[in-house]
PDB file of N, CA and C in Angstrom:
ATOM      1  N   MET A   1      -2.357  15.980  -4.532  1.00  0.00           N
ATOM      2  CA  MET A   1      -3.727  16.191  -4.926  1.00  0.00           C
ATOM      3  C   MET A   1      -4.508  16.594  -3.665  1.00  0.00           C
ATOM      4  N   PRO A   2      -5.314  17.612  -3.753  1.00  0.00           N
ATOM      5  CA  PRO A   2      -6.106  18.031  -2.588  1.00  0.00           C
ATOM      6  C   PRO A   2      -7.121  16.957  -2.181  1.00  0.00           C
ATOM      7  N   TRP A   3      -7.400  16.881  -0.878  1.00  0.00           N
ATOM      8  CA  TRP A   3      -8.343  15.884  -0.379  1.00  0.00           C
ATOM      9  C   TRP A   3      -9.699  15.995  -1.068  1.00  0.00           C
ATOM     10  N   ALA A   4     -10.139  17.198  -1.389  1.00  0.00           N
ATOM     11  CA  ALA A   4     -11.439  17.365  -2.047  1.00  0.00           C
ATOM     12  C   ALA A   4     -11.457  16.651  -3.394  1.00  0.00           C
ATOM     13  N   SER A   5     -10.348  16.695  -4.117  1.00  0.00           N
ATOM     14  CA  SER A   5     -10.263  15.995  -5.410  1.00  0.00           C
ATOM     15  C   SER A   5     -10.242  14.484  -5.213  1.00  0.00           C
ATOM     16  N   VAL A   6      -9.495  14.028  -4.219  1.00  0.00           N
ATOM     17  CA  VAL A   6      -9.446  12.600  -3.919  1.00  0.00           C
ATOM     18  C   VAL A   6     -10.840  12.105  -3.538  1.00  0.00           C
ATOM     19  N   GLN A   7     -11.523  12.861  -2.696  1.00  0.00           N
ATOM     20  CA  GLN A   7     -12.869  12.479  -2.267  1.00  0.00           C
ATOM     21  C   GLN A   7     -13.841  12.445  -3.447  1.00  0.00           C
ATOM     22  N   ALA A   8     -13.740  13.414  -4.343  1.00  0.00           N
ATOM     23  CA  ALA A   8     -14.620  13.434  -5.514  1.00  0.00           C
ATOM     24  C   ALA A   8     -14.360  12.230  -6.405  1.00  0.00           C
ATOM     25  N   LEU A   9     -13.100  11.908  -6.628  1.00  0.00           N
ATOM     26  CA  LEU A   9     -12.771  10.739  -7.455  1.00  0.00           C
ATOM     27  C   LEU A   9     -13.229   9.448  -6.788  1.00  0.00           C
ATOM     28  N   ALA A  10     -13.037   9.346  -5.479  1.00  0.00           N
ATOM     29  CA  ALA A  10     -13.485   8.151  -4.760  1.00  0.00           C
ATOM     30  C   ALA A  10     -14.995   8.018  -4.838  1.00  0.00           C
ATOM     31  N   HIS A  11     -15.703   9.129  -4.711  1.00  0.00           N
ATOM     32  CA  HIS A  11     -17.166   9.111  -4.810  1.00  0.00           C
ATOM     33  C   HIS A  11     -17.615   8.667  -6.208  1.00  0.00           C
ATOM     34  N   ALA A  12     -16.790   8.975  -7.212  1.00  0.00           N
ATOM     35  CA  ALA A  12     -17.109   8.597  -8.597  1.00  0.00           C
ATOM     36  C   ALA A  12     -16.709   7.152  -8.901  1.00  0.00           C
ATOM     37  N   GLY A  13     -16.070   6.470  -7.935  1.00  0.00           N
ATOM     38  CA  GLY A  13     -15.757   5.061  -8.134  1.00  0.00           C
ATOM     39  C   GLY A  13     -14.289   4.710  -8.205  1.00  0.00           C
ATOM     40  N   ALA A  14     -13.396   5.699  -8.161  1.00  0.00           N
ATOM     41  CA  ALA A  14     -11.956   5.407  -8.196  1.00  0.00           C
ATOM     42  C   ALA A  14     -11.530   4.781  -6.870  1.00  0.00           C
ATOM     43  N   ALA A  15     -10.595   3.871  -6.938  1.00  0.00           N
ATOM     44  CA  ALA A  15     -10.050   3.237  -5.737  1.00  0.00           C
ATOM     45  C   ALA A  15      -8.713   3.884  -5.405  1.00  0.00           C
ATOM     46  N   PHE A  16      -8.492   4.132  -4.124  1.00  0.00           N
ATOM     47  CA  PHE A  16      -7.236   4.709  -3.663  1.00  0.00           C
ATOM     48  C   PHE A  16      -6.581   3.763  -2.678  1.00  0.00           C
ATOM     49  N   GLY A  17      -5.268   3.701  -2.763  1.00  0.00           N
ATOM     50  CA  GLY A  17      -4.515   2.873  -1.844  1.00  0.00           C
ATOM     51  C   GLY A  17      -3.484   3.697  -1.114  1.00  0.00           C
ATOM     52  N   SER A  18      -2.910   3.090  -0.111  1.00  0.00           N
ATOM     53  CA  SER A  18      -1.934   3.756   0.730  1.00  0.00           C
ATOM     54  C   SER A  18      -0.526   3.593   0.168  1.00  0.00           C
ATOM     55  N   HIS A  19       0.312   4.575   0.526  1.00  0.00           N
ATOM     56  CA  HIS A  19       1.717   4.566   0.114  1.00  0.00           C
ATOM     57  C   HIS A  19       2.580   5.050   1.276  1.00  0.00           C
ATOM     58  N   THR A  20       2.064   4.943   2.490  1.00  0.00           N
ATOM     59  CA  THR A  20       2.646   5.390   3.760  1.00  0.00           C
ATOM     60  C   THR A  20       2.413   6.881   3.969  1.00  0.00           C
ATOM     61  N   GLN A  21       2.730   7.333   5.169  1.00  0.00           N
ATOM     62  CA  GLN A  21       2.563   8.740   5.530  1.00  0.00           C
ATOM     63  C   GLN A  21       3.699   9.598   4.982  1.00  0.00           C
ATOM     64  N   ALA A  22       4.929   9.138   5.115  1.00  0.00           N
ATOM     65  CA  ALA A  22       6.084   9.981   4.799  1.00  0.00           C
ATOM     66  C   ALA A  22       6.998   9.394   3.722  1.00  0.00           C
ATOM     67  N   HIS A  23       6.520   8.394   3.004  1.00  0.00           N
ATOM     68  CA  HIS A  23       7.280   7.750   1.933  1.00  0.00           C
ATOM     69  C   HIS A  23       8.635   7.235   2.415  1.00  0.00           C
ATOM     70  N   GLN A  24       8.682   6.748   3.648  1.00  0.00           N
ATOM     71  CA  GLN A  24       9.917   6.152   4.149  1.00  0.00           C
ATOM     72  C   GLN A  24      10.110   4.770   3.529  1.00  0.00           C
ATOM     73  N   ILE A  25      11.356   4.400   3.323  1.00  0.00           N
ATOM     74  CA  ILE A  25      11.666   3.077   2.800  1.00  0.00           C
ATOM     75  C   ILE A  25      11.487   2.095   3.941  1.00  0.00           C
ATOM     76  N   LEU A  26      10.488   1.263   3.865  1.00  0.00           N
ATOM     77  CA  LEU A  26      10.068   0.436   4.988  1.00  0.00           C
ATOM     78  C   LEU A  26      11.102  -0.593   5.419  1.00  0.00           C
ATOM     79  N   THR A  27      11.973  -0.986   4.512  1.00  0.00           N
ATOM     80  CA  THR A  27      13.007  -1.965   4.858  1.00  0.00           C
ATOM     81  C   THR A  27      14.176  -1.322   5.604  1.00  0.00           C
ATOM     82  N   SER A  28      14.161  -0.002   5.762  1.00  0.00           N
ATOM     83  CA  SER A  28      15.292   0.673   6.406  1.00  0.00           C
ATOM     84  C   SER A  28      14.913   1.390   7.703  1.00  0.00           C
ATOM     85  N   ILE A  29      13.686   1.179   8.182  1.00  0.00           N
ATOM     86  CA  ILE A  29      13.273   1.816   9.436  1.00  0.00           C
ATOM     87  C   ILE A  29      12.841   0.736  10.433  1.00  0.00           C
ATOM     88  N   PRO A  30      12.825   1.052  11.722  1.00  0.00           N
ATOM     89  CA  PRO A  30      12.412   0.066  12.728  1.00  0.00           C
ATOM     90  C   PRO A  30      10.975  -0.410  12.506  1.00  0.00           C
ATOM     91  N   PHE A  31      10.709  -1.659  12.898  1.00  0.00           N
ATOM     92  CA  PHE A  31       9.384  -2.244  12.679  1.00  0.00           C
ATOM     93  C   PHE A  31       8.269  -1.424  13.310  1.00  0.00           C
ATOM     94  N   HIS A  32       8.517  -0.821  14.472  1.00  0.00           N
ATOM     95  CA  HIS A  32       7.496   0.014  15.108  1.00  0.00           C
ATOM     96  C   HIS A  32       7.119   1.179  14.194  1.00  0.00           C
ATOM     97  N   ASP A  33       8.117   1.770  13.533  1.00  0.00           N
ATOM     98  CA  ASP A  33       7.854   2.866  12.602  1.00  0.00           C
ATOM     99  C   ASP A  33       7.125   2.376  11.355  1.00  0.00           C
ATOM    100  N   VAL A  34       7.475   1.173  10.903  1.00  0.00           N
ATOM    101  CA  VAL A  34       6.764   0.581   9.761  1.00  0.00           C
ATOM    102  C   VAL A  34       5.286   0.432  10.108  1.00  0.00           C
ATOM    103  N   GLN A  35       5.009  -0.092  11.290  1.00  0.00           N
ATOM    104  CA  GLN A  35       3.615  -0.266  11.711  1.00  0.00           C
ATOM    105  C   GLN A  35       2.879   1.063  11.740  1.00  0.00           C
ATOM    106  N   SER A  36       3.529   2.105  12.226  1.00  0.00           N
ATOM    107  CA  SER A  36       2.904   3.431  12.257  1.00  0.00           C
ATOM    108  C   SER A  36       2.649   3.961  10.856  1.00  0.00           C
ATOM    109  N   GLU A  37       3.642   3.837   9.990  1.00  0.00           N
ATOM    110  CA  GLU A  37       3.485   4.311   8.611  1.00  0.00           C
ATOM    111  C   GLU A  37       2.315   3.609   7.920  1.00  0.00           C
ATOM    112  N   LEU A  38       2.227   2.299   8.109  1.00  0.00           N
ATOM    113  CA  LEU A  38       1.159   1.521   7.473  1.00  0.00           C
ATOM    114  C   LEU A  38      -0.207   1.852   8.063  1.00  0.00           C
ATOM    115  N   GLY A  39      -0.289   1.860   9.366  1.00  0.00           N
ATOM    116  CA  GLY A  39      -1.571   2.075  10.032  1.00  0.00           C
ATOM    117  C   GLY A  39      -2.074   3.495   9.920  1.00  0.00           C
ATOM    118  N   ASP A  40      -1.187   4.466  10.130  1.00  0.00           N
ATOM    119  CA  ASP A  40      -1.614   5.869  10.081  1.00  0.00           C
ATOM    120  C   ASP A  40      -2.082   6.271   8.696  1.00  0.00           C
ATOM    121  N   SER A  41      -1.373   5.823   7.659  1.00  0.00           N
ATOM    122  CA  SER A  41      -1.768   6.198   6.296  1.00  0.00           C
ATOM    123  C   SER A  41      -3.080   5.527   5.906  1.00  0.00           C
ATOM    124  N   ARG A  42      -3.239   4.273   6.318  1.00  0.00           N
ATOM    125  CA  ARG A  42      -4.491   3.560   6.023  1.00  0.00           C
ATOM    126  C   ARG A  42      -5.662   4.223   6.735  1.00  0.00           C
ATOM    127  N   GLN A  43      -5.466   4.555   7.996  1.00  0.00           N
ATOM    128  CA  GLN A  43      -6.524   5.194   8.777  1.00  0.00           C
ATOM    129  C   GLN A  43      -6.896   6.562   8.194  1.00  0.00           C
ATOM    130  N   ALA A  44      -5.915   7.323   7.745  1.00  0.00           N
ATOM    131  CA  ALA A  44      -6.188   8.633   7.154  1.00  0.00           C
ATOM    132  C   ALA A  44      -7.069   8.496   5.911  1.00  0.00           C
ATOM    133  N   LEU A  45      -6.740   7.541   5.048  1.00  0.00           N
ATOM    134  CA  LEU A  45      -7.551   7.337   3.843  1.00  0.00           C
ATOM    135  C   LEU A  45      -8.964   6.889   4.201  1.00  0.00           C
ATOM    136  N   GLN A  46      -9.069   5.952   5.106  1.00  0.00           N
ATOM    137  CA  GLN A  46     -10.393   5.447   5.486  1.00  0.00           C
ATOM    138  C   GLN A  46     -11.235   6.546   6.127  1.00  0.00           C
ATOM    139  N   SER A  47     -10.615   7.371   6.921  1.00  0.00           N
ATOM    140  CA  SER A  47     -11.329   8.457   7.586  1.00  0.00           C
ATOM    141  C   SER A  47     -11.788   9.515   6.589  1.00  0.00           C
ATOM    142  N   ARG A  48     -10.897   9.912   5.702  1.00  0.00           N
ATOM    143  CA  ARG A  48     -11.217  10.967   4.727  1.00  0.00           C
ATOM    144  C   ARG A  48     -12.197  10.503   3.657  1.00  0.00           C
ATOM    145  N   LEU A  49     -12.133   9.213   3.300  1.00  0.00           N
ATOM    146  CA  LEU A  49     -12.960   8.712   2.199  1.00  0.00           C
ATOM    147  C   LEU A  49     -14.186   7.937   2.669  1.00  0.00           C
ATOM    148  N   SER A  50     -14.254   7.656   3.953  1.00  0.00           N
ATOM    149  CA  SER A  50     -15.376   6.897   4.527  1.00  0.00           C
ATOM    150  C   SER A  50     -15.589   5.563   3.824  1.00  0.00           C
ATOM    151  N   LYS A  51     -14.481   4.926   3.478  1.00  0.00           N
ATOM    152  CA  LYS A  51     -14.524   3.581   2.899  1.00  0.00           C
ATOM    153  C   LYS A  51     -13.238   2.862   3.237  1.00  0.00           C
ATOM    154  N   PRO A  52     -13.274   1.530   3.218  1.00  0.00           N
ATOM    155  CA  PRO A  52     -12.069   0.779   3.579  1.00  0.00           C
ATOM    156  C   PRO A  52     -10.935   0.971   2.575  1.00  0.00           C
ATOM    157  N   CYS A  53      -9.722   0.869   3.069  1.00  0.00           N
ATOM    158  CA  CYS A  53      -8.533   0.938   2.219  1.00  0.00           C
ATOM    159  C   CYS A  53      -7.874  -0.434   2.253  1.00  0.00           C
ATOM    160  N   HIS A  54      -7.869  -1.108   1.114  1.00  0.00           N
ATOM    161  CA  HIS A  54      -7.315  -2.460   1.028  1.00  0.00           C
ATOM    162  C   HIS A  54      -6.048  -2.533   0.176  1.00  0.00           C
ATOM    163  N   LEU A  55      -5.671  -1.416  -0.469  1.00  0.00           N
ATOM    164  CA  LEU A  55      -4.560  -1.416  -1.418  1.00  0.00           C
ATOM    165  C   LEU A  55      -3.341  -0.706  -0.837  1.00  0.00           C
ATOM    166  N   PHE A  56      -2.172  -1.215  -1.163  1.00  0.00           N
ATOM    167  CA  PHE A  56      -0.929  -0.619  -0.690  1.00  0.00           C
ATOM    168  C   PHE A  56       0.131  -0.731  -1.776  1.00  0.00           C
ATOM    169  N   ALA A  57       0.970   0.304  -1.892  1.00  0.00           N
ATOM    170  CA  ALA A  57       2.130   0.264  -2.789  1.00  0.00           C
ATOM    171  C   ALA A  57       3.371   0.537  -1.953  1.00  0.00           C
ATOM    172  N   TYR A  58       4.335  -0.365  -2.010  1.00  0.00           N
ATOM    173  CA  TYR A  58       5.573  -0.224  -1.250  1.00  0.00           C
ATOM    174  C   TYR A  58       6.368   0.968  -1.779  1.00  0.00           C
ATOM    175  N   PRO A  59       6.774   1.911  -0.909  1.00  0.00           N
ATOM    176  CA  PRO A  59       7.619   3.013  -1.373  1.00  0.00           C
ATOM    177  C   PRO A  59       8.900   2.488  -2.023  1.00  0.00           C
ATOM    178  N   ASN A  60       9.162   2.961  -3.207  1.00  0.00           N
ATOM    179  CA  ASN A  60      10.289   2.508  -4.040  1.00  0.00           C
ATOM    180  C   ASN A  60      10.209   1.023  -4.372  1.00  0.00           C
ATOM    181  N   GLY A  61       9.133   0.379  -3.989  1.00  0.00           N
ATOM    182  CA  GLY A  61       8.983  -1.047  -4.222  1.00  0.00           C
ATOM    183  C   GLY A  61       9.753  -1.907  -3.240  1.00  0.00           C
ATOM    184  N   ASN A  62      10.427  -1.275  -2.278  1.00  0.00           N
ATOM    185  CA  ASN A  62      11.259  -2.021  -1.324  1.00  0.00           C
ATOM    186  C   ASN A  62      10.400  -2.813  -0.356  1.00  0.00           C
ATOM    187  N   CYS A  63      10.651  -4.103  -0.304  1.00  0.00           N
ATOM    188  CA  CYS A  63       9.886  -4.993   0.553  1.00  0.00           C
ATOM    189  C   CYS A  63      10.787  -6.119   1.037  1.00  0.00           C
ATOM    190  N   SER A  64      10.479  -6.606   2.210  1.00  0.00           N
ATOM    191  CA  SER A  64      11.138  -7.796   2.746  1.00  0.00           C
ATOM    192  C   SER A  64      10.025  -8.694   3.279  1.00  0.00           C
ATOM    193  N   GLN A  65      10.360  -9.903   3.646  1.00  0.00           N
ATOM    194  CA  GLN A  65       9.349 -10.804   4.203  1.00  0.00           C
ATOM    195  C   GLN A  65       8.762 -10.225   5.485  1.00  0.00           C
ATOM    196  N   GLU A  66       9.603  -9.598   6.289  1.00  0.00           N
ATOM    197  CA  GLU A  66       9.129  -9.002   7.544  1.00  0.00           C
ATOM    198  C   GLU A  66       8.161  -7.846   7.278  1.00  0.00           C
ATOM    199  N   VAL A  67       8.483  -7.005   6.319  1.00  0.00           N
ATOM    200  CA  VAL A  67       7.601  -5.886   5.970  1.00  0.00           C
ATOM    201  C   VAL A  67       6.302  -6.425   5.375  1.00  0.00           C
ATOM    202  N   ARG A  68       6.391  -7.445   4.552  1.00  0.00           N
ATOM    203  CA  ARG A  68       5.194  -8.049   3.963  1.00  0.00           C
ATOM    204  C   ARG A  68       4.246  -8.539   5.054  1.00  0.00           C
ATOM    205  N   VAL A  69       4.793  -9.146   6.104  1.00  0.00           N
ATOM    206  CA  VAL A  69       3.981  -9.624   7.226  1.00  0.00           C
ATOM    207  C   VAL A  69       3.286  -8.448   7.907  1.00  0.00           C
ATOM    208  N   LEU A  70       3.995  -7.344   8.100  1.00  0.00           N
ATOM    209  CA  LEU A  70       3.397  -6.168   8.735  1.00  0.00           C
ATOM    210  C   LEU A  70       2.306  -5.549   7.861  1.00  0.00           C
ATOM    211  N   VAL A  71       2.491  -5.598   6.548  1.00  0.00           N
ATOM    212  CA  VAL A  71       1.455  -5.117   5.619  1.00  0.00           C
ATOM    213  C   VAL A  71       0.194  -5.964   5.780  1.00  0.00           C
ATOM    214  N   ALA A  72       0.355  -7.264   5.877  1.00  0.00           N
ATOM    215  CA  ALA A  72      -0.795  -8.158   6.091  1.00  0.00           C
ATOM    216  C   ALA A  72      -1.456  -7.861   7.426  1.00  0.00           C
ATOM    217  N   GLN A  73      -0.648  -7.710   8.477  1.00  0.00           N
ATOM    218  CA  GLN A  73      -1.202  -7.434   9.800  1.00  0.00           C
ATOM    219  C   GLN A  73      -1.932  -6.094   9.853  1.00  0.00           C
ATOM    220  N   ALA A  74      -1.527  -5.145   9.019  1.00  0.00           N
ATOM    221  CA  ALA A  74      -2.177  -3.838   8.980  1.00  0.00           C
ATOM    222  C   ALA A  74      -3.539  -3.903   8.286  1.00  0.00           C
ATOM    223  N   GLY A  75      -3.835  -5.026   7.622  1.00  0.00           N
ATOM    224  CA  GLY A  75      -5.145  -5.205   7.015  1.00  0.00           C
ATOM    225  C   GLY A  75      -5.230  -4.998   5.519  1.00  0.00           C
ATOM    226  N   TYR A  76      -4.107  -4.796   4.878  1.00  0.00           N
ATOM    227  CA  TYR A  76      -4.137  -4.627   3.415  1.00  0.00           C
ATOM    228  C   TYR A  76      -4.375  -5.975   2.751  1.00  0.00           C
ATOM    229  N   GLN A  77      -5.093  -5.967   1.639  1.00  0.00           N
ATOM    230  CA  GLN A  77      -5.399  -7.202   0.921  1.00  0.00           C
ATOM    231  C   GLN A  77      -4.565  -7.373  -0.345  1.00  0.00           C
ATOM    232  N   LEU A  78      -4.151  -6.247  -0.931  1.00  0.00           N
ATOM    233  CA  LEU A  78      -3.328  -6.263  -2.136  1.00  0.00           C
ATOM    234  C   LEU A  78      -2.207  -5.250  -1.955  1.00  0.00           C
ATOM    235  N   ALA A  79      -0.973  -5.632  -2.332  1.00  0.00           N
ATOM    236  CA  ALA A  79       0.162  -4.722  -2.224  1.00  0.00           C
ATOM    237  C   ALA A  79       1.047  -4.867  -3.453  1.00  0.00           C
ATOM    238  N   PHE A  80       1.510  -3.728  -3.952  1.00  0.00           N
ATOM    239  CA  PHE A  80       2.229  -3.667  -5.219  1.00  0.00           C
ATOM    240  C   PHE A  80       3.704  -3.362  -5.027  1.00  0.00           C
ATOM    241  N   THR A  81       4.536  -4.123  -5.721  1.00  0.00           N
ATOM    242  CA  THR A  81       5.978  -3.918  -5.737  1.00  0.00           C
ATOM    243  C   THR A  81       6.333  -3.200  -7.035  1.00  0.00           C
ATOM    244  N   VAL A  82       7.617  -3.089  -7.315  1.00  0.00           N
ATOM    245  CA  VAL A  82       8.052  -2.598  -8.625  1.00  0.00           C
ATOM    246  C   VAL A  82       8.804  -3.700  -9.372  1.00  0.00           C
ATOM    247  N   GLU A  83       8.727  -4.929  -8.833  1.00  0.00           N
ATOM    248  CA  GLU A  83       9.327  -6.066  -9.520  1.00  0.00           C
ATOM    249  C   GLU A  83       8.603  -6.264 -10.849  1.00  0.00           C
ATOM    250  N   GLU A  84       9.361  -6.537 -11.887  1.00  0.00           N
ATOM    251  CA  GLU A  84       8.745  -6.786 -13.178  1.00  0.00           C
ATOM    252  C   GLU A  84       8.138  -8.175 -13.210  1.00  0.00           C
ATOM    253  N   GLY A  85       6.979  -8.276 -13.813  1.00  0.00           N
ATOM    254  CA  GLY A  85       6.336  -9.561 -13.941  1.00  0.00           C
ATOM    255  C   GLY A  85       4.849  -9.406 -14.144  1.00  0.00           C
ATOM    256  N   VAL A  86       4.211 -10.524 -14.323  1.00  0.00           N
ATOM    257  CA  VAL A  86       2.768 -10.565 -14.534  1.00  0.00           C
ATOM    258  C   VAL A  86       2.150 -11.232 -13.323  1.00  0.00           C
ATOM    259  N   TRP A  87       1.087 -10.667 -12.837  1.00  0.00           N
ATOM    260  CA  TRP A  87       0.392 -11.215 -11.679  1.00  0.00           C
ATOM    261  C   TRP A  87      -0.484 -12.369 -12.138  1.00  0.00           C
ATOM    262  N   THR A  88      -0.280 -13.531 -11.537  1.00  0.00           N
ATOM    263  CA  THR A  88      -1.086 -14.704 -11.856  1.00  0.00           C
ATOM    264  C   THR A  88      -1.865 -15.115 -10.611  1.00  0.00           C
ATOM    265  N   ARG A  89      -2.790 -16.023 -10.762  1.00  0.00           N
ATOM    266  CA  ARG A  89      -3.597 -16.452  -9.610  1.00  0.00           C
ATOM    267  C   ARG A  89      -2.765 -17.138  -8.530  1.00  0.00           C
ATOM    268  N   ASP A  90      -1.585 -17.620  -8.888  1.00  0.00           N
ATOM    269  CA  ASP A  90      -0.708 -18.271  -7.916  1.00  0.00           C
ATOM    270  C   ASP A  90       0.223 -17.290  -7.200  1.00  0.00           C
ATOM    271  N   ALA A  91       0.213 -16.030  -7.618  1.00  0.00           N
ATOM    272  CA  ALA A  91       1.116 -15.039  -7.039  1.00  0.00           C
ATOM    273  C   ALA A  91       0.613 -14.566  -5.672  1.00  0.00           C
ATOM    274  N   ASP A  92       1.527 -14.117  -4.860  1.00  0.00           N
ATOM    275  CA  ASP A  92       1.209 -13.578  -3.542  1.00  0.00           C
ATOM    276  C   ASP A  92       0.477 -12.240  -3.723  1.00  0.00           C
ATOM    277  N   PRO A  93      -0.723 -12.078  -3.172  1.00  0.00           N
ATOM    278  CA  PRO A  93      -1.463 -10.820  -3.353  1.00  0.00           C
ATOM    279  C   PRO A  93      -0.820  -9.635  -2.630  1.00  0.00           C
ATOM    280  N   LEU A  94       0.166  -9.883  -1.780  1.00  0.00           N
ATOM    281  CA  LEU A  94       0.862  -8.786  -1.118  1.00  0.00           C
ATOM    282  C   LEU A  94       2.241  -8.525  -1.720  1.00  0.00           C
ATOM    283  N   LEU A  95       2.514  -9.175  -2.850  1.00  0.00           N
ATOM    284  CA  LEU A  95       3.763  -8.953  -3.593  1.00  0.00           C
ATOM    285  C   LEU A  95       3.456  -8.920  -5.091  1.00  0.00           C
ATOM    286  N   ILE A  96       2.527  -8.072  -5.473  1.00  0.00           N
ATOM    287  CA  ILE A  96       2.087  -8.021  -6.867  1.00  0.00           C
ATOM    288  C   ILE A  96       3.147  -7.330  -7.727  1.00  0.00           C
ATOM    289  N   PRO A  97       3.616  -8.027  -8.774  1.00  0.00           N
ATOM    290  CA  PRO A  97       4.591  -7.396  -9.680  1.00  0.00           C
ATOM    291  C   PRO A  97       3.877  -6.451 -10.645  1.00  0.00           C
ATOM    292  N   ARG A  98       4.655  -5.711 -11.385  1.00  0.00           N
ATOM    293  CA  ARG A  98       4.084  -4.770 -12.351  1.00  0.00           C
ATOM    294  C   ARG A  98       4.678  -5.041 -13.724  1.00  0.00           C
ATOM    295  N   LEU A  99       3.952  -4.667 -14.709  1.00  0.00           N
ATOM    296  CA  LEU A  99       4.413  -4.731 -16.089  1.00  0.00           C
ATOM    297  C   LEU A  99       4.556  -3.300 -16.574  1.00  0.00           C
ATOM    298  N   ASN A 100       5.787  -2.873 -16.814  1.00  0.00           N
ATOM    299  CA  ASN A 100       6.044  -1.490 -17.220  1.00  0.00           C
ATOM    300  C   ASN A 100       5.612  -1.292 -18.668  1.00  0.00           C
ATOM    301  N   ILE A 101       4.739  -0.343 -18.860  1.00  0.00           N
ATOM    302  CA  ILE A 101       4.284  -0.005 -20.208  1.00  0.00           C
ATOM    303  C   ILE A 101       4.684   1.432 -20.470  1.00  0.00           C
ATOM    304  N   SER A 102       5.488   1.639 -21.492  1.00  0.00           N
ATOM    305  CA  SER A 102       5.916   3.010 -21.793  1.00  0.00           C
ATOM    306  C   SER A 102       5.664   3.348 -23.243  1.00  0.00           C
TER     307      SER A 102
END
């Protein structure tokens, strides 16, 4: 989607989250690269949209405890996996499951 469309939707109230810069599987790259992927993509969204980016979706849903910690350190408040389940108030906000609706 072109940045102009993203900016228009954000201005209209849509929320956008990060999904990394290059869609690398975060559990298979060095931690330094994970930090770059998380930080650079978040910074790009914040810069282009002039608003904070608090949402993240793990590429392919792949996550580990170490990656989850880096997501928290990068400043994300909510992060989505592809694990099936329902998000409850007791669930980890950086490991939000999804309910597949087809």
